[in-house]
Coordinates of C-alpha atoms in Angstrom, one line a residue:
Chain A
M1 CA 31.6 1.2 -28.3
P2 CA 27.9 0.2 -27.9
L3 CA 25.9 1.9 -25.2
V4 CA 24.6 -1.4 -23.7
S5 CA 26.3 -4.7 -24.1
L6 CA 25.1 -8.0 -22.8
K7 CA 27.6 -10.9 -22.9
N8 CA 26.4 -14.5 -22.4
V9 CA 23.7 -13.3 -20.0
T10 CA 21.8 -16.2 -18.3
K11 CA 19.1 -15.7 -15.8
I12 CA 17.6 -18.6 -13.8
Y13 CA 15.1 -17.5 -11.1
A14 CA 15.0 -19.1 -7.6
N15 CA 12.0 -21.2 -8.7
G16 CA 14.1 -22.8 -11.5
V17 CA 12.6 -20.9 -14.4
T18 CA 15.2 -20.0 -17.0
A19 CA 14.3 -16.5 -18.3
L20 CA 17.4 -15.8 -20.4
Q21 CA 19.8 -18.3 -21.9
S22 CA 23.2 -17.1 -22.7
L23 CA 22.1 -14.0 -24.4
T24 CA 24.6 -11.8 -26.2
R25 CA 23.4 -8.5 -27.7
D26 CA 24.5 -4.8 -28.1
F27 CA 22.3 -1.7 -28.1
E28 CA 23.5 1.5 -29.8
A29 CA 22.7 5.0 -28.8
G30 CA 19.9 6.7 -30.8
S31 CA 18.2 3.5 -31.8
F32 CA 14.7 2.4 -31.0
T33 CA 14.6 -1.3 -30.3
V34 CA 11.4 -3.2 -29.7
V35 CA 11.5 -6.5 -28.0
I36 CA 8.7 -8.9 -28.8
G37 CA 7.7 -12.4 -27.8
P38 CA 5.1 -14.3 -25.9
S39 CA 4.6 -13.8 -22.2
G40 CA 7.3 -15.6 -20.2
A41 CA 9.8 -15.3 -23.1
G42 CA 12.1 -13.2 -21.0
K43 CA 11.4 -9.7 -22.3
S44 CA 11.0 -8.1 -18.9
T45 CA 14.0 -9.9 -17.5
L46 CA 16.1 -8.7 -20.4
L47 CA 15.2 -5.1 -19.6
R48 CA 15.6 -5.6 -15.8
T49 CA 19.1 -7.0 -16.1
I50 CA 20.2 -3.9 -18.0
N51 CA 19.5 -1.6 -15.0
G52 CA 20.3 -4.2 -12.3
L53 CA 16.8 -4.8 -11.1
E54 CA 17.7 -8.4 -11.8
T55 CA 21.2 -9.8 -11.3
P56 CA 22.2 -12.3 -14.0
S57 CA 23.0 -15.8 -12.9
A58 CA 25.9 -15.8 -15.4
G59 CA 27.4 -13.4 -17.9
E60 CA 28.1 -9.6 -17.9
V61 CA 26.2 -6.5 -18.6
H62 CA 27.9 -3.2 -19.4
V63 CA 26.2 0.2 -19.7
D64 CA 28.2 3.1 -21.2
G65 CA 31.4 1.0 -20.6
Q66 CA 30.6 0.5 -16.9
P67 CA 29.9 -3.0 -15.6
V68 CA 26.5 -3.3 -14.0
T69 CA 27.5 -4.4 -10.5
H70 CA 26.0 -3.9 -7.1
R71 CA 28.7 -1.3 -6.2
D72 CA 28.0 1.2 -9.0
L73 CA 24.3 0.6 -9.3
R74 CA 23.3 4.2 -8.3
S75 CA 25.5 5.9 -10.9
I76 CA 24.5 3.5 -13.6
R77 CA 20.8 3.7 -12.8
A78 CA 21.0 7.5 -12.9
K79 CA 21.7 7.2 -16.6
I80 CA 18.8 4.8 -17.3
G81 CA 15.2 5.9 -17.3
M82 CA 12.5 3.2 -16.9
V83 CA 8.8 3.3 -17.9
F84 CA 6.5 0.6 -16.5
Q85 CA 3.2 -1.0 -17.7
E86 CA 1.5 0.0 -14.4
F87 CA 3.1 3.5 -14.4
N88 CA 4.3 3.0 -10.8
L89 CA 3.6 6.6 -9.7
V90 CA 3.1 7.5 -6.1
D91 CA -0.7 8.2 -6.2
R92 CA -0.8 10.5 -3.2
L93 CA 2.0 12.8 -4.3
N94 CA 1.6 15.5 -6.9
V95 CA 2.8 15.2 -10.5
M96 CA 5.7 17.5 -9.8
T97 CA 7.1 15.4 -7.0
N98 CA 6.7 12.2 -9.0
V99 CA 8.8 13.8 -11.8
L100 CA 11.3 15.2 -9.4
A101 CA 11.9 11.6 -8.3
G102 CA 14.0 11.3 -11.4
R103 CA 16.6 13.6 -9.8
L104 CA 17.0 11.5 -6.6
A105 CA 20.2 9.8 -7.7
H106 CA 21.9 13.2 -7.8
R107 CA 20.8 14.3 -4.3
H108 CA 22.0 13.3 -0.9
W109 CA 19.5 11.1 1.0
S110 CA 19.1 13.6 3.8
W111 CA 17.3 16.0 1.3
S112 CA 14.5 13.5 0.9
L113 CA 13.7 13.7 4.6
G114 CA 12.2 17.1 3.9
Y115 CA 11.1 16.4 0.3
L116 CA 13.7 19.0 -0.8
F117 CA 15.0 19.4 -4.3
S118 CA 17.2 22.1 -5.8
K119 CA 16.1 24.9 -8.0
S120 CA 17.7 23.2 -11.0
D121 CA 15.8 20.0 -10.3
Y122 CA 12.6 22.0 -10.4
E123 CA 13.7 23.5 -13.7
M124 CA 14.5 20.1 -15.2
A125 CA 11.2 18.7 -14.0
H126 CA 9.3 21.7 -15.5
Q127 CA 11.1 21.1 -18.8
A128 CA 10.2 17.4 -18.7
L129 CA 6.6 18.2 -18.0
D130 CA 6.5 20.7 -20.8
R131 CA 7.9 18.0 -23.1
V132 CA 5.1 15.6 -22.3
G133 CA 2.5 18.4 -22.4
L134 CA 1.4 18.2 -18.7
V135 CA 2.7 21.5 -17.3
D136 CA -0.8 22.5 -16.3
K137 CA -1.2 19.3 -14.2
A138 CA 2.0 19.9 -12.3
W139 CA 0.3 20.4 -8.9
S140 CA -2.5 17.8 -9.4
R141 CA -2.3 14.6 -7.5
A142 CA -1.1 11.7 -9.6
D143 CA -4.2 9.6 -9.0
Q144 CA -6.4 12.3 -10.5
L145 CA -4.9 11.8 -14.0
S146 CA -6.1 9.4 -16.8
G147 CA -4.1 6.4 -17.7
G148 CA -2.4 8.0 -20.7
Q149 CA -1.6 11.1 -18.7
R150 CA -0.1 9.0 -15.9
Q151 CA 2.1 7.2 -18.4
R152 CA 3.3 10.5 -19.7
V153 CA 4.2 11.5 -16.1
G154 CA 6.1 8.2 -16.0
I155 CA 8.0 9.3 -19.1
A156 CA 8.6 12.8 -17.7
R157 CA 10.2 11.1 -14.7
A158 CA 12.5 9.2 -17.0
I159 CA 13.3 12.4 -19.0
C160 CA 14.1 14.2 -15.8
Q161 CA 16.9 11.8 -15.2
Q162 CA 18.5 13.1 -18.4
P163 CA 19.2 9.5 -19.3
R164 CA 21.4 7.8 -21.9
L165 CA 18.9 5.0 -22.2
I166 CA 15.2 4.5 -21.6
L167 CA 13.8 1.0 -20.8
A168 CA 10.0 0.7 -21.4
D169 CA 8.4 -2.5 -20.0
E170 CA 5.2 -2.8 -22.0
P171 CA 4.5 0.9 -21.7
V172 CA 1.2 0.8 -23.6
A173 CA -0.3 -2.5 -22.4
S174 CA -2.7 -0.8 -20.0
L175 CA -3.7 2.1 -22.3
D176 CA -6.4 2.7 -24.9
P177 CA -5.1 2.8 -28.6
G178 CA -5.2 6.6 -28.8
S179 CA -3.1 7.1 -25.6
A180 CA -0.8 4.2 -26.8
V181 CA 0.1 6.1 -29.9
E182 CA 0.7 9.3 -27.9
V183 CA 3.0 7.5 -25.6
M184 CA 4.9 5.8 -28.4
D185 CA 5.2 9.1 -30.3
L186 CA 6.8 10.7 -27.2
L187 CA 9.3 7.8 -26.7
A188 CA 10.2 7.8 -30.4
G189 CA 10.6 11.6 -30.3
I190 CA 12.9 11.5 -27.3
C191 CA 14.9 8.7 -28.9
R192 CA 15.4 10.7 -32.2
E193 CA 15.9 14.3 -30.8
D194 CA 18.1 13.4 -27.8
G195 CA 20.0 10.6 -29.5
I196 CA 19.4 8.2 -26.6
A197 CA 18.6 4.5 -26.9
V198 CA 15.1 3.2 -26.2
V199 CA 14.4 -0.4 -25.6
A200 CA 10.7 -1.2 -25.3
N201 CA 8.7 -4.4 -24.8
L202 CA 5.6 -4.5 -27.0
H203 CA 2.9 -7.0 -28.0
Q204 CA 1.4 -5.0 -30.9
L205 CA 2.6 -5.6 -34.4
D206 CA 1.3 -2.3 -35.8
L207 CA 3.1 -0.2 -33.2
T208 CA 6.3 -2.3 -33.6
K209 CA 6.2 -1.7 -37.4
R210 CA 5.6 2.0 -36.9
Y211 CA 8.3 2.8 -34.3
A212 CA 11.0 0.1 -34.2
D213 CA 14.4 0.7 -35.9
R214 CA 15.3 -2.8 -34.8
V215 CA 13.2 -5.8 -33.6
I216 CA 14.4 -8.5 -31.3
A217 CA 12.1 -11.5 -30.8
L218 CA 12.6 -13.7 -27.8
R219 CA 11.2 -17.1 -27.1
A220 CA 12.1 -19.2 -24.0
G221 CA 15.0 -16.9 -23.2
R222 CA 16.6 -17.1 -26.6
V223 CA 16.8 -14.6 -29.4
I224 CA 14.9 -16.0 -32.4
Y225 CA 15.0 -12.9 -34.6
D226 CA 17.0 -9.7 -34.6
G227 CA 16.9 -7.3 -37.4
K228 CA 15.1 -4.5 -39.2
V229 CA 11.4 -4.4 -38.9
I230 CA 11.1 -4.1 -42.7
N231 CA 12.2 -7.7 -43.1
M232 CA 9.3 -8.9 -41.0
D233 CA 6.0 -9.8 -42.5
D234 CA 2.8 -10.8 -40.6
A235 CA 3.5 -14.5 -41.0
T236 CA 6.9 -14.1 -39.3
F237 CA 5.3 -12.2 -36.5
K238 CA 2.6 -14.8 -36.1
E239 CA 5.3 -17.5 -36.0
I240 CA 7.1 -15.8 -33.2
Y241 CA 4.0 -15.9 -31.1
E242 CA 3.2 -19.5 -32.0
S243 CA 3.9 -22.0 -29.3
N244 CA 5.6 -24.5 -31.6
K245 CA 8.7 -25.8 -30.0
D246 CA 10.0 -27.1 -33.3
T247 CA 10.7 -23.6 -34.7
H248 CA 13.7 -23.1 -32.4
G249 CA 16.2 -24.6 -34.7
K250 CA 14.7 -23.3 -37.9
R251 CA 14.4 -19.8 -36.7
H252 CA 18.0 -19.7 -35.6
E253 CA 19.1 -20.2 -39.2
H254 CA 16.8 -17.5 -40.3
T255 CA 18.1 -15.2 -37.5
D256 CA 21.6 -15.6 -38.7
L257 CA 20.5 -14.8 -42.2
V258 CA 18.8 -11.6 -41.0
L259 CA 21.7 -10.6 -38.8
A260 CA 24.0 -10.9 -41.8
H261 CA 21.7 -8.4 -43.6
A262 CA 21.6 -6.0 -40.6
Chain B
M1 CA -39.2 -36.5 -12.4
A2 CA -36.5 -38.5 -14.0
M3 CA -34.3 -35.4 -14.4
N4 CA -31.8 -36.2 -11.8
V5 CA -30.9 -39.5 -13.6
D6 CA -28.9 -37.6 -16.2
F7 CA -26.8 -35.6 -13.6
Q8 CA -23.2 -36.5 -13.1
P9 CA -23.1 -37.5 -9.4
L10 CA -21.6 -35.0 -7.1
P11 CA -18.1 -35.8 -5.7
R12 CA -18.1 -36.9 -2.1
K13 CA -18.9 -34.0 0.2
P14 CA -15.8 -33.0 2.2
A15 CA -16.1 -33.7 5.9
N16 CA -17.1 -30.8 8.1
F17 CA -15.1 -30.6 11.3
I18 CA -16.5 -27.3 12.7
P19 CA -19.0 -29.0 15.2
I20 CA -16.2 -31.1 16.5
W21 CA -14.0 -28.0 17.0
L22 CA -16.8 -26.1 18.7
C23 CA -17.4 -29.1 21.2
A24 CA -13.6 -29.2 21.9
V25 CA -13.5 -25.4 22.6
C26 CA -16.5 -25.7 25.0
A27 CA -14.9 -28.7 26.7
I28 CA -11.7 -26.8 27.2
L29 CA -13.5 -23.7 28.6
Y30 CA -15.4 -25.9 31.0
A31 CA -12.2 -27.6 32.1
M32 CA -10.6 -24.2 32.7
S33 CA -13.5 -22.9 34.8
W34 CA -13.3 -26.0 36.8
H35 CA -9.5 -25.8 37.2
L36 CA -9.7 -22.1 38.3
S37 CA -12.7 -23.0 40.5
L38 CA -14.8 -20.3 38.9
S39 CA -18.2 -20.4 40.3
F40 CA -21.0 -18.9 38.3
G41 CA -23.3 -19.5 41.3
D42 CA -21.4 -16.8 43.2
L43 CA -21.9 -14.4 40.4
V44 CA -25.7 -14.9 40.5
S45 CA -25.9 -14.6 44.3
G46 CA -23.7 -11.5 44.2
I47 CA -26.0 -9.7 41.8
G48 CA -27.6 -7.7 44.6
D49 CA -24.3 -6.4 46.0
T50 CA -23.1 -5.6 42.5
G51 CA -26.2 -3.6 41.8
D52 CA -25.7 -1.7 45.0
Y53 CA -22.1 -1.0 44.1
I54 CA -23.1 0.2 40.6
S55 CA -25.9 2.4 41.8
Q56 CA -23.5 4.5 43.7
F57 CA -21.8 5.4 40.4
F58 CA -25.0 7.1 39.3
H59 CA -24.4 10.0 41.6
P60 CA -21.1 11.4 40.5
D61 CA -19.6 14.0 42.8
F62 CA -17.9 16.7 40.8
S63 CA -16.9 18.9 43.8
L64 CA -13.2 18.3 42.9
G65 CA -13.9 18.5 39.2
H66 CA -11.3 21.2 38.4
K67 CA -8.6 19.0 40.0
Y68 CA -9.7 15.9 38.0
V69 CA -9.8 17.9 34.8
W70 CA -6.2 19.1 35.5
L71 CA -5.1 15.6 36.2
M72 CA -6.8 14.4 33.0
I73 CA -4.9 17.0 31.0
E74 CA -1.7 15.7 32.5
T75 CA -2.8 12.2 31.6
V76 CA -3.6 13.2 28.0
C77 CA -0.2 14.9 27.7
T78 CA 1.6 11.8 29.0
A79 CA -0.3 9.7 26.4
L80 CA 0.5 12.3 23.7
W81 CA 4.2 12.2 24.5
G82 CA 4.2 8.4 24.7
T83 CA 2.5 8.3 21.3
A84 CA 5.0 10.8 19.8
I85 CA 8.0 8.8 21.0
A86 CA 6.4 5.6 19.7
C87 CA 5.6 7.2 16.3
I88 CA 9.2 8.5 15.9
V89 CA 10.8 5.2 16.8
A90 CA 8.3 3.3 14.6
L91 CA 9.0 5.7 11.6
V92 CA 12.7 4.9 11.9
L93 CA 12.4 1.1 12.4
S94 CA 9.4 0.2 10.3
P95 CA 11.1 0.5 6.8
L96 CA 13.9 -1.7 8.1
A97 CA 11.3 -4.3 9.2
A98 CA 9.4 -4.2 5.8
S99 CA 10.5 -7.2 3.7
T100 CA 10.0 -5.2 0.4
L101 CA 12.1 -2.3 1.5
T102 CA 14.7 -3.5 3.9
P103 CA 18.3 -3.1 2.9
H104 CA 19.3 -6.6 4.0
P105 CA 17.4 -9.7 5.2
L106 CA 19.5 -9.8 8.4
I107 CA 18.5 -6.2 9.3
Y108 CA 14.9 -7.2 8.6
R109 CA 15.0 -10.1 11.0
A110 CA 16.9 -8.2 13.7
T111 CA 14.4 -5.2 13.6
R112 CA 11.4 -7.5 13.7
E113 CA 12.9 -9.1 16.9
V114 CA 13.5 -5.6 18.4
L115 CA 9.9 -4.7 17.7
N116 CA 8.7 -8.0 19.2
F117 CA 10.7 -7.4 22.3
M118 CA 9.2 -3.9 22.7
R119 CA 5.7 -5.3 22.4
A120 CA 6.5 -8.1 24.9
M121 CA 7.5 -5.6 27.6
P122 CA 4.3 -4.7 29.5
D123 CA 4.1 -0.9 29.9
M124 CA 3.1 -1.2 33.6
L125 CA 6.4 -3.1 34.2
L126 CA 8.4 -0.5 32.2
A127 CA 6.7 2.3 34.1
L128 CA 7.7 0.6 37.5
M129 CA 11.3 0.3 36.3
L130 CA 11.5 3.8 34.9
V131 CA 9.9 5.4 38.0
S132 CA 12.6 3.8 40.2
A133 CA 15.2 4.9 37.7
I134 CA 14.2 8.5 37.0
G135 CA 11.7 9.3 39.7
L136 CA 8.0 9.9 40.1
G137 CA 6.0 11.9 37.6
P138 CA 4.6 11.8 34.0
L139 CA 8.0 11.5 32.3
P140 CA 8.6 7.8 33.1
G141 CA 5.0 7.1 32.1
A142 CA 5.5 8.7 28.7
F143 CA 8.7 6.7 28.1
A144 CA 7.0 3.5 29.2
L145 CA 4.1 4.0 26.9
G146 CA 6.5 5.1 24.1
I147 CA 8.7 2.0 24.3
H148 CA 5.8 -0.4 24.5
T149 CA 3.6 1.1 21.8
A150 CA 6.6 1.7 19.4
G151 CA 6.6 -2.1 19.1
F152 CA 3.0 -2.0 17.9
L153 CA 3.3 1.0 15.6
G154 CA 6.5 -0.4 14.1
K155 CA 4.8 -3.6 13.3
F156 CA 1.7 -1.8 11.9
Y157 CA 3.7 0.6 9.8
S158 CA 6.0 -2.1 8.4
E159 CA 3.0 -4.2 7.4
L160 CA 1.5 -1.3 5.6
L161 CA 4.7 -0.6 3.8
E162 CA 4.8 -4.2 2.7
R163 CA 1.3 -3.8 1.2
V164 CA 2.4 -1.0 -1.1
P165 CA 2.7 -2.4 -4.7
R166 CA 6.3 -3.5 -5.2
G167 CA 6.5 -1.7 -8.5
R168 CA 6.5 1.7 -6.8
Y169 CA 9.6 0.9 -4.9
E170 CA 11.1 -0.6 -8.0
A171 CA 10.4 2.6 -10.0
L172 CA 12.2 4.6 -7.4
A173 CA 15.1 2.1 -7.2
A174 CA 15.4 2.2 -11.0
T175 CA 16.1 6.0 -10.9
G176 CA 19.0 5.3 -8.6
A177 CA 17.3 6.3 -5.4
G178 CA 18.6 4.8 -2.2
F179 CA 16.8 3.2 0.8
V180 CA 15.9 6.4 2.6
Q181 CA 14.8 8.2 -0.6
T182 CA 12.6 5.3 -1.6
T183 CA 11.0 5.1 1.8
M184 CA 10.3 8.9 2.0
I185 CA 9.1 9.3 -1.6
A186 CA 7.3 6.0 -2.3
G187 CA 6.8 4.5 1.1
Y188 CA 5.3 6.9 3.6
P189 CA 3.1 8.9 1.3
S190 CA 1.4 5.7 0.1
I191 CA 0.4 4.6 3.6
L192 CA -0.4 8.0 5.1
R193 CA -4.1 7.5 5.7
E194 CA -3.8 4.0 7.3
M195 CA -0.8 5.2 9.3
A196 CA -2.9 8.0 10.8
G197 CA -5.6 5.5 11.7
Y198 CA -3.2 3.2 13.6
T199 CA -1.5 6.1 15.3
F200 CA -4.8 7.4 16.6
Y201 CA -5.8 4.0 17.8
I202 CA -2.5 3.8 19.7
F203 CA -3.1 7.3 21.1
D204 CA -6.6 6.3 22.3
R205 CA -5.1 3.2 23.9
N206 CA -2.3 5.2 25.5
I207 CA -4.8 7.6 27.2
R208 CA -6.6 4.6 28.7
M209 CA -3.3 3.1 29.8
A210 CA -2.0 6.5 31.1
S211 CA -5.2 6.7 33.2
V212 CA -4.0 3.7 35.3
L213 CA -0.2 4.3 35.1
G214 CA -0.7 6.7 38.1
L215 CA -1.0 3.5 40.2
V216 CA 2.8 3.0 40.0
G217 CA 3.6 6.7 40.4
A218 CA 3.9 7.5 36.8
G219 CA 1.7 10.6 36.9
G220 CA -1.8 11.3 35.7
I221 CA -5.3 10.6 37.0
G222 CA -4.7 7.0 37.9
L223 CA -3.5 7.6 41.5
E224 CA -6.5 9.7 42.2
L225 CA -8.8 7.0 40.9
E226 CA -7.1 4.4 43.0
S227 CA -7.3 6.4 46.2
T228 CA -11.0 7.3 45.7
L229 CA -11.8 3.7 45.1
G230 CA -9.6 2.7 48.1
F231 CA -11.6 5.0 50.4
F232 CA -14.9 3.7 48.9
L233 CA -15.7 7.2 47.5
Y234 CA -17.7 5.8 44.6
N235 CA -19.3 9.1 43.9
K236 CA -15.9 10.7 43.3
A237 CA -14.6 7.7 41.3
S238 CA -17.7 7.9 39.1
A239 CA -16.9 11.6 38.3
I240 CA -13.3 10.6 37.3
I241 CA -14.5 7.8 35.1
I242 CA -17.0 10.1 33.4
I243 CA -14.1 12.6 32.7
I244 CA -12.0 9.8 31.3
F245 CA -14.9 8.6 29.1
A246 CA -15.6 12.1 27.8
T247 CA -11.9 12.6 26.9
L248 CA -11.9 9.3 25.0
F249 CA -15.1 10.3 23.2
V250 CA -13.5 13.6 22.1
V251 CA -10.3 11.9 20.9
D252 CA -12.3 9.3 19.0
A253 CA -14.4 12.0 17.2
L254 CA -11.2 13.9 16.4
S255 CA -9.5 10.9 15.0
S256 CA -12.3 10.0 12.7
T257 CA -12.6 13.6 11.4
I258 CA -8.9 13.7 10.6
R259 CA -8.9 10.3 8.9
R260 CA -11.9 11.3 6.8
R261 CA -10.0 14.3 5.6
L262 CA -6.9 12.3 4.6
T263 CA -7.9 10.7 1.4

């Protein structure tokens, strides 16, 4: 059974924009998937429907065999870490508390009134910080860190959830090339060592080639390529980002071909 | 010289209505003063009397100073309790009234209306009602101030919570955190500094208000001020006003120090 499965998922926003069109895909544990495509192709929406930040207009999403519905959102989200382009840390809290936020799904709400966490939560957060190499910054305020460090705190927060899946929404888009490689190395390491699935949105061909086990290309809410990164050359990548409407039909044939290989 | 020939002509200048609006405002103000039969002539002819009146304030009589200071402390305590009640009520209600945090749009609307209602109830009226309900003293004053200013603080806090980048709430929601957890971890810490500023403003306002709540029997220095003025004891009234002013000065200095430290 796949870890994540999307069946005929369609998302139409209130303003009439169709972000996903009847998308059906599975994601396996232990695999690093990179989603590429021009802005507005539906990459973020794809990620956000998996953890229920967006509700599909039609179709079903299952994570770990559980349907993603409003009722079970807490237990499903507990299994899914998410990393954001803008890090989304709480600036005025220290790094430790930001990482401990990954344990909230397992604690009663009343604990948060006193910012209380259990000893085991602190141990997990400590471990997570050790993994991203920021133990010495544990008591620094989040806004005193550099961009790369802040994204590593974001990843530590995700690790602290002990997730089955990490969703990374353009995790390196606000980082310099050096920090970007650091962050991608971390994500790839977690994916490999812990055997969890990572789904990341990227714009950079070099990083995609270096880290992806599987590439999914989206355009206008449809999958136009799905397969191993090895089968992609620069020309294919360029074509994905070209705004030529005519390619839709052609690429579908090609996609089917690649799928048969994969 | 012939330079401007090559220029593309400017599009038509948009009409400017500001002078018309200014004239309209002046006309309305004049009409109102006429309707209320406000006479500025009286103001000018009364300057002599006003000056006489004010000059008496320059000789404050502190013979009952210790009593005034004690009453002022009671006034500050009333204001402090009122602000504390307002702060607690606002902390509970504001996340419900913040569009980006609220658990349900209906709760959002309902809480907004509750806050509007609190703001709409004048604290003087509330104090009058509470004095008749629970008796004379600073307690009804504190509750009156608390209920009225909870409406303000609730609105201020909720607007601050709405200005926090939505992504921070989403990041918490994505971990599986609930409404209270998201508010406590991502909401309040993000707005702490601005929250302190508004709360001190309300405290300052409550001290000024508590200074007159005594008029309806709700404790504090107000009753004393009223009776000195009633007996034309301007020297004593002047001493009371100076004490109120000094208190507000200290509170203001304190609030700006604390706000500077909260970065």
